[in-house]
Amino acid sequence: MSPRPMRNSNKRNDPVPAKGSPVVSEPIPLKEGEVVNSSSGPQLVRGMRDILPSEKRLWDRVWRASQLEFESREYDRIETPIMEEASLFQRSIGRVTDIIEKEMYVFEDPGGSRVALRPEATASIARAYIRHGMVSLPQPVRLWYWGPMFRHDRPQAGRYRQFFQSGAEVVGEQHPVVDAQVIMTAIAIVRRSGLDPLVSINSTGCKMCRPQYIEQLVAYYRTRRSQLCQDCKKRLVRNPLRLLDCKEEQCKSVKGEAPQIVDSLCPECKDHFVRVLEYCDELEIPYQLSSSLVRGLDYYTKTVFEVYERTEGAGRQDALGGGGRYDGLLELLGGRPTPGIGFSLGVDRIVNALKEKQTDVAPGAAIEGAPQIFFAQLGEQARRQAIVLVERIRQEGISVAEQFSKDGLKGQLERANRLGVRYTVILGQKEVLDGTVLVRDMEGGVQEIIDRQKLVEMLKKKLAT
Ligand code: AMP
């Protein structure tokens, strides 16, 4: 048996005791989860941590919330390896970013290949999409993942070198309704985990309009160069968009008066952003516009967002998650031009927030298997109402498939047939006007007109038989 660890007087969490520090010789009883500075046994690598059974219940809660929300929205789970060619991340995330310059675990494997521990999953999923010809599947392809990521960050509260993300990618669809639905999925997971989410949102434009904005930004920051921190002086030359991300006090006032990217968006990006916000309004997503939100990865285009916990009077907190659109990434990695959007939630941070709130575990029932109903819509008005109705149905634990980015009813009904759902709810222009929906029994083809207020109850009854 290994000797009982002794607590020494070195106060750092770093397990290596300071030179010459006195060691208390009495063994002290430990609480579960407490880290002991012991030099007698194997050490935890700095920035890594164990997840102990007492904490695991909260982790399972976030897992269940993720599984339920993703599966009820027709996401399939994908697992990619934790190790990839280093060049995959360099090409996608961008060489002049903190992750690539400072934080990636890169090394040569015994065969001499330069490999990296994944710092995030989007690049791996984009690679898998291309490699496995997912472009020939019905689009969009919706994938979700859960797993450890690695960044050689400075360890501190909420910042670890191995951390877990629960995330998703929707590849092959550029319609703005998808952006709002992806954001909705992220906040639904955070909510189901037991927190109160708030979204920060911005648009970073596209390769047509962003360069012009960057020129404006650089011109403005040059006039204020003497007020900038050392890092920002470098960013001004190497990666100007990241100037907007600086947290240093001295740069804040400069940032406050900087030109805003939303004023420079091309008509297409502007229209996209406005429509995303309209869909977010319809879905009652709690969001705030954040003109300085740019995020740390180069591949983002158009919509970017972060999720925080809504707390009153608190200072700036760390984001629980973030994501955005990446319409150029697949092409950059050698695929066909294919739009995509995704997000990742930091599970460690969600669990920390739950612990702070002293949340107990109340697991939700998991939905298994195929979606129970399909929701078809016809026309823009119907789409706006349908996205809200579908969320309401999902909140009642009914899994719903849909294709809100498509317009034709025929294609939607074909999809409903392929999925083998028992019922399809149809919301057309007539139903928009009279406050009803059609519920179609997919076996017999019989359609009933149902008052929208009674829809959820009626579906529950039908599905229970
Ligand atoms: P990113 O991939 O940088 O957009 O990060 C997405 C989410 O992952 C963040 O909002 C955090 O919740 C989480 N995250 C990122 N880096 C870390 C880290 N070093 N430790 C813990 N969580 C992290």
PDB file of C-alpha atoms and ligand atoms in Angstrom, residues 99 103 119-121 145 149-154 156 158-165 295-297 299-300 305-307 318-323 343-350, ligand 1:
ATOM      1  CA  ILE A  99      -4.266  28.466 -29.558  1.00  0.00           C
ATOM      2  CA  GLU A 103      -1.403  26.574 -26.402  1.00  0.00           C
ATOM      3  CA  PRO A 119      -7.473  21.891 -28.881  1.00  0.00           C
ATOM      4  CA  GLU A 120     -11.054  21.822 -30.226  1.00  0.00           C
ATOM      5  CA  ALA A 121     -13.258  19.550 -32.313  1.00  0.00           C
ATOM      6  CA  TYR A 145     -19.701  15.324 -29.736  1.00  0.00           C
ATOM      7  CA  MET A 149      -9.742  18.970 -25.491  1.00  0.00           C
ATOM      8  CA  PHE A 150      -6.209  20.068 -24.665  1.00  0.00           C
ATOM      9  CA  ARG A 151      -4.733  23.549 -24.457  1.00  0.00           C
ATOM     10  CA  HIS A 152      -1.522  24.532 -22.720  1.00  0.00           C
ATOM     11  CA  ASP A 153      -3.285  27.476 -21.117  1.00  0.00           C
ATOM     12  CA  ARG A 154      -2.213  29.129 -17.839  1.00  0.00           C
ATOM     13  CA  GLN A 156      -6.493  28.996 -13.135  1.00  0.00           C
ATOM     14  CA  GLY A 158     -12.212  27.548 -14.974  1.00  0.00           C
ATOM     15  CA  ARG A 159      -9.160  27.154 -17.188  1.00  0.00           C
ATOM     16  CA  TYR A 160      -7.560  23.737 -17.432  1.00  0.00           C
ATOM     17  CA  ARG A 161      -5.150  22.070 -19.790  1.00  0.00           C
ATOM     18  CA  GLN A 162      -7.507  19.161 -20.320  1.00  0.00           C
ATOM     19  CA  PHE A 163     -11.137  20.210 -20.379  1.00  0.00           C
ATOM     20  CA  PHE A 164     -14.318  18.689 -21.765  1.00  0.00           C
ATOM     21  CA  GLN A 165     -16.553  20.127 -24.419  1.00  0.00           C
ATOM     22  CA  ARG A 295     -13.620  34.855 -30.919  1.00  0.00           C
ATOM     23  CA  GLY A 296     -10.178  33.386 -31.044  1.00  0.00           C
ATOM     24  CA  LEU A 297     -10.311  31.228 -34.155  1.00  0.00           C
ATOM     25  CA  TYR A 299     -12.303  30.242 -39.440  1.00  0.00           C
ATOM     26  CA  TYR A 300     -15.421  32.052 -38.267  1.00  0.00           C
ATOM     27  CA  PHE A 305     -21.824  33.966 -30.310  1.00  0.00           C
ATOM     28  CA  GLU A 306     -20.947  33.116 -26.737  1.00  0.00           C
ATOM     29  CA  VAL A 307     -23.075  31.802 -23.902  1.00  0.00           C
ATOM     30  CA  ASP A 318     -15.832  33.278 -18.303  1.00  0.00           C
ATOM     31  CA  ALA A 319     -17.992  32.067 -21.166  1.00  0.00           C
ATOM     32  CA  LEU A 320     -19.766  28.748 -20.709  1.00  0.00           C
ATOM     33  CA  GLY A 321     -19.524  28.172 -24.436  1.00  0.00           C
ATOM     34  CA  GLY A 322     -19.264  29.720 -27.832  1.00  0.00           C
ATOM     35  CA  GLY A 323     -19.568  29.092 -31.506  1.00  0.00           C
ATOM     36  CA  PHE A 343     -20.721  25.562 -30.976  1.00  0.00           C
ATOM     37  CA  SER A 344     -19.038  24.017 -27.999  1.00  0.00           C
ATOM     38  CA  LEU A 345     -19.917  24.257 -24.336  1.00  0.00           C
ATOM     39  CA  GLY A 346     -17.251  23.957 -21.674  1.00  0.00           C
ATOM     40  CA  VAL A 347     -18.526  21.144 -19.464  1.00  0.00           C
ATOM     41  CA  ASP A 348     -16.010  21.897 -16.671  1.00  0.00           C
ATOM     42  CA  ARG A 349     -17.309  25.450 -16.485  1.00  0.00           C
ATOM     43  CA  ILE A 350     -20.971  24.416 -16.494  1.00  0.00           C
TER      44      ILE A 350
HETATM   45  P1  AMP B   1     -13.536  27.849 -27.591  1.00  0.00           P
HETATM   46  O1  AMP B   1     -13.274  26.561 -28.297  1.00  0.00           O
HETATM   47  O2  AMP B   1     -12.292  28.587 -27.225  1.00  0.00           O
HETATM   48  O3  AMP B   1     -14.556  28.660 -28.271  1.00  0.00           O
HETATM   49  O4  AMP B   1     -14.159  27.457 -26.186  1.00  0.00           O
HETATM   50  C1  AMP B   1     -15.485  27.025 -26.035  1.00  0.00           C
HETATM   51  C2  AMP B   1     -15.750  26.799 -24.569  1.00  0.00           C
HETATM   52  O5  AMP B   1     -14.866  25.790 -24.061  1.00  0.00           O
HETATM   53  C3  AMP B   1     -15.443  28.018 -23.707  1.00  0.00           C
HETATM   54  O6  AMP B   1     -16.522  28.912 -23.674  1.00  0.00           O
HETATM   55  C4  AMP B   1     -15.185  27.375 -22.363  1.00  0.00           C
HETATM   56  O7  AMP B   1     -16.395  27.105 -21.692  1.00  0.00           O
HETATM   57  C5  AMP B   1     -14.519  26.074 -22.730  1.00  0.00           C
HETATM   58  N1  AMP B   1     -13.049  26.205 -22.603  1.00  0.00           N
HETATM   59  C6  AMP B   1     -12.164  26.715 -23.495  1.00  0.00           C
HETATM   60  N2  AMP B   1     -10.915  26.661 -23.012  1.00  0.00           N
HETATM   61  C7  AMP B   1     -10.992  26.100 -21.781  1.00  0.00           C
HETATM   62  C8  AMP B   1     -10.038  25.765 -20.770  1.00  0.00           C
HETATM   63  N3  AMP B   1      -8.746  25.970 -20.930  1.00  0.00           N
HETATM   64  N4  AMP B   1     -10.506  25.200 -19.621  1.00  0.00           N
HETATM   65  C9  AMP B   1     -11.823  24.963 -19.433  1.00  0.00           C
HETATM   66  N5  AMP B   1     -12.761  25.247 -20.346  1.00  0.00           N
HETATM   67  C10 AMP B   1     -12.370  25.812 -21.504  1.00  0.00           C
END
